[in-house]
Coordinates of C-alpha atoms in Angstrom, one line a residue:
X1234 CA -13.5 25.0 -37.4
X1235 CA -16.3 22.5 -37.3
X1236 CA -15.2 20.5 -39.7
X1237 CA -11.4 20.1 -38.5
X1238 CA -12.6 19.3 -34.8
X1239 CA -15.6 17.3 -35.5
X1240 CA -19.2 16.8 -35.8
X1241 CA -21.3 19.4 -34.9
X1242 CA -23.0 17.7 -32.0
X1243 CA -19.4 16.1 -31.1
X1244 CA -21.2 12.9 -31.2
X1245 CA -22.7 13.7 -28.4
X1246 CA -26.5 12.6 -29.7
X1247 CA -27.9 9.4 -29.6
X1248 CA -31.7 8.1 -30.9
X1249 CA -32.2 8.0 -27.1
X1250 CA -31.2 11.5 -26.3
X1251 CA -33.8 12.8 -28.3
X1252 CA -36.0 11.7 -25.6
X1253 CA -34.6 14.7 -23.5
X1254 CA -34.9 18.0 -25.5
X1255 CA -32.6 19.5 -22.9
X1256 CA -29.9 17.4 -24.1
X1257 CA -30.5 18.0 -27.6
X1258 CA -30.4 21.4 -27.2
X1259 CA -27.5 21.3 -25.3
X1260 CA -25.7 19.5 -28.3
X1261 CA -27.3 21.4 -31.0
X1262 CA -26.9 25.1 -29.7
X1263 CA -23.2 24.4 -27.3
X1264 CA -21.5 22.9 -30.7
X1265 CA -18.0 21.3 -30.1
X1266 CA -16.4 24.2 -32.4
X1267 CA -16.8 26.8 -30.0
X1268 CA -13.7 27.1 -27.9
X1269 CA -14.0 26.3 -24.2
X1270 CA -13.9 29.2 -21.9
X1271 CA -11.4 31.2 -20.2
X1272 CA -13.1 32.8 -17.2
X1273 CA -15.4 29.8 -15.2
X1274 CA -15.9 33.2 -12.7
X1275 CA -17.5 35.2 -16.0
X1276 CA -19.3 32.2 -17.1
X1277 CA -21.1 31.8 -13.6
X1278 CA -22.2 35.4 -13.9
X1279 CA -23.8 35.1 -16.9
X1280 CA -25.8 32.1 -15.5
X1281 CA -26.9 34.1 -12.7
X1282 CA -27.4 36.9 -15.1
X1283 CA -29.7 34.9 -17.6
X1284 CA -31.4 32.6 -15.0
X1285 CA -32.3 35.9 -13.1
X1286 CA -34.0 37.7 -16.3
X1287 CA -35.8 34.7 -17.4
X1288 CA -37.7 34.5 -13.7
X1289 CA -38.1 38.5 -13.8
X1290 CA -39.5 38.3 -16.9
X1291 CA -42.0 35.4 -16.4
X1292 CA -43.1 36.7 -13.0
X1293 CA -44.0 40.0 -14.9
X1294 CA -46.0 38.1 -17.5
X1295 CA -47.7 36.1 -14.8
X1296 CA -48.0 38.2 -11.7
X1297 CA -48.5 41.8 -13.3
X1298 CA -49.9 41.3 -16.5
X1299 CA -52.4 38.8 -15.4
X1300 CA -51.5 35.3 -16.5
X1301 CA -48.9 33.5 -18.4
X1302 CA -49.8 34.1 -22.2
X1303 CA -47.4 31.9 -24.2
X1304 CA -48.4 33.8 -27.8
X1305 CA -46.9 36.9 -26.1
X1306 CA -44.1 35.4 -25.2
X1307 CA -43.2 34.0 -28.5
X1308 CA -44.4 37.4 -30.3
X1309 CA -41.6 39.0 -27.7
X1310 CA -39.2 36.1 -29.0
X1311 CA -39.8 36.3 -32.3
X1312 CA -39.1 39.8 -32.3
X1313 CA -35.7 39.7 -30.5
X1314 CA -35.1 36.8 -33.5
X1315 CA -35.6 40.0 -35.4
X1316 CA -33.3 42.1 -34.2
X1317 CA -30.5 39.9 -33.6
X1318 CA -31.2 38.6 -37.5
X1319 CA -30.3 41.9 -38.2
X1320 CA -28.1 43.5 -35.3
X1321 CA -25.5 40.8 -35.3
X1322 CA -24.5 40.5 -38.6
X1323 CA -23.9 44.7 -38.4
X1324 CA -22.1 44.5 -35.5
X1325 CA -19.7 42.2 -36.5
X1326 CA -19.3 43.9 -40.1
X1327 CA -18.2 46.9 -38.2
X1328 CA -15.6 44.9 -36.2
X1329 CA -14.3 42.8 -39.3
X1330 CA -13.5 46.5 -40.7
X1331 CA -11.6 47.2 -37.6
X1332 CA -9.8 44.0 -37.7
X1333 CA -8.4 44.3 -41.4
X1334 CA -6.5 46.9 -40.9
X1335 CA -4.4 44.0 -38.6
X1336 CA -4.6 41.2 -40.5
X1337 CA -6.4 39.4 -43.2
X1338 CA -10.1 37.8 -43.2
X1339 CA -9.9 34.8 -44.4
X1340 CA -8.7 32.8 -41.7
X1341 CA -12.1 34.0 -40.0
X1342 CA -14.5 32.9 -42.9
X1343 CA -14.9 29.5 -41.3
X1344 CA -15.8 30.5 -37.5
X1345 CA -17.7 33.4 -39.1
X1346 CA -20.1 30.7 -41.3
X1347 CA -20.4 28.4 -38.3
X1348 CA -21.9 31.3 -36.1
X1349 CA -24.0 32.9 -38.8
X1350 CA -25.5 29.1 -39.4
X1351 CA -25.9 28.1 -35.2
X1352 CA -27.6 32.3 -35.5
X1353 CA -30.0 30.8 -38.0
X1354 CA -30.6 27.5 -36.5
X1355 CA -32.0 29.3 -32.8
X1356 CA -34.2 32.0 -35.0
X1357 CA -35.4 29.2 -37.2
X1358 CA -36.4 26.9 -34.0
X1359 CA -38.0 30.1 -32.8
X1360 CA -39.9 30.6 -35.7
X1361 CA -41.2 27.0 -35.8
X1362 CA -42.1 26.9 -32.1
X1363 CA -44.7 29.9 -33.1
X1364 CA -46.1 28.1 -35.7
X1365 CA -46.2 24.9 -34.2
X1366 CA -48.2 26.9 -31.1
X1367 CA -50.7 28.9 -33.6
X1368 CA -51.1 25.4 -36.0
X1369 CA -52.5 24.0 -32.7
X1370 CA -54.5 26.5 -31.0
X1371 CA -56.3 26.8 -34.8
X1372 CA -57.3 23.1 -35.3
X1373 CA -60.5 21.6 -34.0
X1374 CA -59.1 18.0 -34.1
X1375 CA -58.3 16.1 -31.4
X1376 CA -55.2 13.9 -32.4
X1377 CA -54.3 17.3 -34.1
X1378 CA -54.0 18.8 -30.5
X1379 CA -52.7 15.8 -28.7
X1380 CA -49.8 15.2 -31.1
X1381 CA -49.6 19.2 -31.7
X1382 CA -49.4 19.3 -27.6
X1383 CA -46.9 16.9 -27.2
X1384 CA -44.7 18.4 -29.7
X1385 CA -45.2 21.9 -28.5
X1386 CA -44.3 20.9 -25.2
X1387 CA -40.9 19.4 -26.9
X1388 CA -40.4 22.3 -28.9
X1389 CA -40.9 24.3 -25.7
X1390 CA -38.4 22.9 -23.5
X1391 CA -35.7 22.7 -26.6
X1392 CA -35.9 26.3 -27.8
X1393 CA -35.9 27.6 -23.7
X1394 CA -32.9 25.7 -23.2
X1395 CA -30.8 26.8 -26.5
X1396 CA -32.1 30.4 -25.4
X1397 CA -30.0 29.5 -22.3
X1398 CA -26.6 28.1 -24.3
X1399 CA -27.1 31.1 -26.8
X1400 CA -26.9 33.8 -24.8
X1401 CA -23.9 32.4 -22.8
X1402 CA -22.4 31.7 -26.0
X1403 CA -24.1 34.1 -28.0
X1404 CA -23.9 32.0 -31.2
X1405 CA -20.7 31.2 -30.6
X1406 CA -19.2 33.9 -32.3
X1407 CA -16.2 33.2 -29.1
X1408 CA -14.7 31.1 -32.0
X1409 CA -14.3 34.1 -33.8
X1410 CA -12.6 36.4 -31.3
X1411 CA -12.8 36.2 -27.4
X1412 CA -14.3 39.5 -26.9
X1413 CA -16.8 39.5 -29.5
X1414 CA -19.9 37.7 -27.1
X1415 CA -19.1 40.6 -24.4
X1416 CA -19.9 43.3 -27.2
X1417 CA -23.0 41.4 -28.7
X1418 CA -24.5 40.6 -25.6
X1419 CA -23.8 44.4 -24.8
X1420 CA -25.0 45.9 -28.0
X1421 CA -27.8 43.9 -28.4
X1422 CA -29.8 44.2 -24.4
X1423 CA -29.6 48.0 -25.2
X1424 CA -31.1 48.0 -28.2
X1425 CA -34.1 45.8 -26.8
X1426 CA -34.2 48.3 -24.3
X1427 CA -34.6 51.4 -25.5
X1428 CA -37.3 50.9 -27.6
X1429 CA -39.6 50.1 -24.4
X1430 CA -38.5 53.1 -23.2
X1431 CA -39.8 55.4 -26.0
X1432 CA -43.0 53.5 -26.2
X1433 CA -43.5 53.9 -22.7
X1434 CA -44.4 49.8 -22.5
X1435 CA -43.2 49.6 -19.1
X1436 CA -45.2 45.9 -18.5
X1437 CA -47.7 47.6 -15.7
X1438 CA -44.9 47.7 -13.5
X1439 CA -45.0 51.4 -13.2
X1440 CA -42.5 54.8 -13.8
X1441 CA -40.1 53.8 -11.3
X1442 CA -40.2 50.1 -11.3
X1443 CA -40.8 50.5 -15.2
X1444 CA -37.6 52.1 -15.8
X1445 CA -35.8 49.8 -13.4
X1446 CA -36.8 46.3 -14.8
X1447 CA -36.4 47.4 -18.2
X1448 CA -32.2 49.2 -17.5
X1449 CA -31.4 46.5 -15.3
X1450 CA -30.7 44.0 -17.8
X1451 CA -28.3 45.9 -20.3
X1452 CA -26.6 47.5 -17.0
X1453 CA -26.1 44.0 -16.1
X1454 CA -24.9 43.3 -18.9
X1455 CA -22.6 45.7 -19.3
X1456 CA -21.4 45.4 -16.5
X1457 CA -20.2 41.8 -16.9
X1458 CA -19.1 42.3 -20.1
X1459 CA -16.6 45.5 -18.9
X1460 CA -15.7 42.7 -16.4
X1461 CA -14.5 39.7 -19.1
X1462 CA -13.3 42.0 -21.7
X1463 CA -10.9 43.7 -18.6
X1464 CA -10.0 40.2 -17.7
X1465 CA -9.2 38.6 -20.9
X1466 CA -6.8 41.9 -21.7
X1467 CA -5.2 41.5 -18.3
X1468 CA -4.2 38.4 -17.9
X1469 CA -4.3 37.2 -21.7
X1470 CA -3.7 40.2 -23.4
X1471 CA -6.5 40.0 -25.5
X1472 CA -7.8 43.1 -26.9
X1473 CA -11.3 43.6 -28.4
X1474 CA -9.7 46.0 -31.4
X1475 CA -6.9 43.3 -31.9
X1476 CA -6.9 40.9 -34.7
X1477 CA -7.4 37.2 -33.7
X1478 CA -4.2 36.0 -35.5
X1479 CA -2.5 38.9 -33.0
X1480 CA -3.5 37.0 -30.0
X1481 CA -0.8 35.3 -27.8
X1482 CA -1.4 32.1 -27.4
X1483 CA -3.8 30.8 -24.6
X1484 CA -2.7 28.3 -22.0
X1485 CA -3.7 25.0 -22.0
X1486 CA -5.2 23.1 -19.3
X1487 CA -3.8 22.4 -16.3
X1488 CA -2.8 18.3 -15.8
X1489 CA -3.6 16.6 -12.8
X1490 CA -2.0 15.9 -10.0
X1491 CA -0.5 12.8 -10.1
X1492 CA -1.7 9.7 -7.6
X1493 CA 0.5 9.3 -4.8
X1494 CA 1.9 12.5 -3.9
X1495 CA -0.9 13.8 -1.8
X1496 CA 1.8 16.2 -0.1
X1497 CA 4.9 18.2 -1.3
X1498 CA 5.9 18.8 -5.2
X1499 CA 3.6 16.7 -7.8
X1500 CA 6.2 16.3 -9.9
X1501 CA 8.9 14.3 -6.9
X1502 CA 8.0 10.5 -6.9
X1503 CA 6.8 9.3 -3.3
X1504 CA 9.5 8.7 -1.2
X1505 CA 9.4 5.1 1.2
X1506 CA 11.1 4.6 4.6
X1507 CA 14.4 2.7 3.5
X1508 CA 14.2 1.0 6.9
X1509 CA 10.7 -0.6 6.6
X1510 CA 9.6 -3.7 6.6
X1511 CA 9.9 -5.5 2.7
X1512 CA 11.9 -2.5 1.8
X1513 CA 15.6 -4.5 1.8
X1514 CA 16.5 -3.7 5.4
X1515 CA 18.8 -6.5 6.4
X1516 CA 17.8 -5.8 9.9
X1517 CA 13.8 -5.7 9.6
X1518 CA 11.9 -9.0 10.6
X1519 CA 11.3 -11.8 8.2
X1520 CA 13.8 -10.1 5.7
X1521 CA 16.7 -12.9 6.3
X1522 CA 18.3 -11.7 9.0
X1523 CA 22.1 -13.6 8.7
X1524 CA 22.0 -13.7 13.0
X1525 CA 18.7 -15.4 13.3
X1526 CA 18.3 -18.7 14.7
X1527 CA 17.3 -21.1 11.6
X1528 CA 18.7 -19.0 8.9
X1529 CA 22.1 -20.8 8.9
X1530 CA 24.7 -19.4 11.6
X1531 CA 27.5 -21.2 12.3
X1532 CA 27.9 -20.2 15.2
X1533 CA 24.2 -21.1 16.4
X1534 CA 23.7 -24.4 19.0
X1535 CA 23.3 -27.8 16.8
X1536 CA 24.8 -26.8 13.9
X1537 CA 28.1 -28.6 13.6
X1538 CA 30.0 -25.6 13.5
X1539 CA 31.3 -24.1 16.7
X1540 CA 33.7 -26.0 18.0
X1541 CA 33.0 -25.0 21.6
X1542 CA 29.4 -25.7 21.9
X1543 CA 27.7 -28.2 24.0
X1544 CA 27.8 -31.8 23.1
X1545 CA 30.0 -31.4 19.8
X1546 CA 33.0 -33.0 20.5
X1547 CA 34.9 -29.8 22.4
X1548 CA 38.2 -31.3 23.4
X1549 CA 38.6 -29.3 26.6
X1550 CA 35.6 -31.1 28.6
X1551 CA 36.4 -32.4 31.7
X1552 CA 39.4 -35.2 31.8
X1553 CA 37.8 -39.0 31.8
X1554 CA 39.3 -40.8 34.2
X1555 CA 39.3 -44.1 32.3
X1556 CA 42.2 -45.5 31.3
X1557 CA 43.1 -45.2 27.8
X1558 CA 43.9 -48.8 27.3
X1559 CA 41.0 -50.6 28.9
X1560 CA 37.9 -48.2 29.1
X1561 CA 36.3 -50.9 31.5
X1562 CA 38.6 -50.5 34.2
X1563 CA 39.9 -47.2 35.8
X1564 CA 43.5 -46.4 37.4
X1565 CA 44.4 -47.3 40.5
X1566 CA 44.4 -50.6 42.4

């Protein structure tokens, strides 16, 4: 799919933007492939969802357990790298299985290789960042630590914000079939879960507390997914055991409004007031009114063409007494 839509990036990237690793990551882990979503609702959730665990989780590395240790954090990273290296591919084997019987897989081989390659790229970025830190922390140089800093502090902000787009996306195996980030996301925060249980690492936080922060995120999880897997089958009768090829089609986007019909119908051109001014009424002002004075009446005073006005010859004005013959002298003696 990414190479009949585009580049990966969408050309998107420039030499500038690699100034911001926010946008890079942005580019690099939200490819264009991956198909735009069909719940904004379920995609605000899982904001909320993943912005809320990333500040419960930091404020029990640095409020409970005593300071913010950033080679705990990436030995917690590296080992969710870990498990989904080896969770996802599973999961989906077990769904292409259930798919077959459907339809045939290999219309899904691209969207499959373009997820297992953006999986790769986040666990490889992960794995680099670690490195990068323990590299660092290592070396007694100074330029080794200023340039190791600076880089650390880009890798940093790049892998934190692709651990963002990835679990909204969640490697953008969406491509593949609409339901499949719902089950991953679901699959995979209970399997990061229950280990802590058994192990009893409850972060200091206590029984109670303990067993709460560690079930509330795959409750939450679950419980958004139930959410966009009920809505995609409602009102796009999508199915998670359905093939992809099944699917009914999805609906485009809506177009815009068109400009000048702010009221009524879109689609009804705007309608003008056939008695206003420039709009051809033969009665509106300055539009040529045939009556007007100046516009060529016949009728009008000074034209030459009433016979009865004032001063143009009307032969019914009052009699001249003069006599026709000598206009010097009148009748009479």
């Amino acid at each position: 799919m990414a190479r009949t839509i585009g580049r990966w990036t969408g050309g998107t990237l420039t030499a500038r933007s690699f100034l911001k690793p926010h946008k890079v990551a942005e580019a690099v882990f939200h490819p264009a492939w991956i198909p735009p979503s069909l719940d904004p609702a379920i995609d605000k959730l899982k904001r909320i969802r993943v912005v809320a665990g990333a500040v419960a989780s930091i404020g029990v590395y640095t409020v409970l357990e005593g300071g913010f240790d950033v080679t705990e954090l990436l030995e917690n990273a590296l080992t969710a790298s870990a498990v989904l290296l080896f969770l996802t591919p599973v999961t989906v084997g077990v769904m292409l299985l259930v798919w077959r019987r459907t339809g045939t897989l290999r219309q899904l081989r691209s969207p499959l290789l373009n997820s297992t390659a953006l999986l790769l790229l986040f666990i490889g970025s992960v794995v680099a960042l670690a490195l990068l830190v323990q590299t660092t922390n290592a070396t007694h140089s100074p330029l080794v630590i200023i340039a190791g800093g600076a880089a650390m502090m880009w890798m940093l902000v790049f892998v934190a914000r692709g651990a963002f787009r990835v679990t909204g996306n969640f490697f953008g195996t969406g491509a593949v079939h609409r339901c499949l980030p719902a089950l991953l996301s679901t699959v995979t925060s209970w399997l990061v879960a229950v280990p802590d249980l058994v192990t009893g690492d409850l972060h200091g936080l206590g029984l109670t507390l303990g067993v709460v922060f560690i079930l509330g995120a795959p409750v939450t999880v679950t419980a958004i997914a139930l959410l966009e897997t009920g809505r995609l089958k409602r009102r796009y009768g999508i199915r998670l055991g359905a093939h992809p090829a099944g699917h009914p089609p999805v609906p485009g986007p809506v177009p815009p409004m068109p400009p000048g019909a702010p009221t009524g119908h879109p689609y009804i051109p705007p309608q003008g007031n056939p008695y206003g001014p420039g709009t051809g009424n033969p009665y509106a002002p300055g539009t040529g009114n045939p009556y007007a004075p100046g516009t060529g009446n016949p009728y009008a005073p000074g034209t030459g063409g009433s016979p009865y006005a004032p001063g143009t010859g009307n032969p019914y004005a009052p009699y001249n007494p003069q006599t026709p013959y000598n206009p010097q002298a009148p009748y009479g003696p």
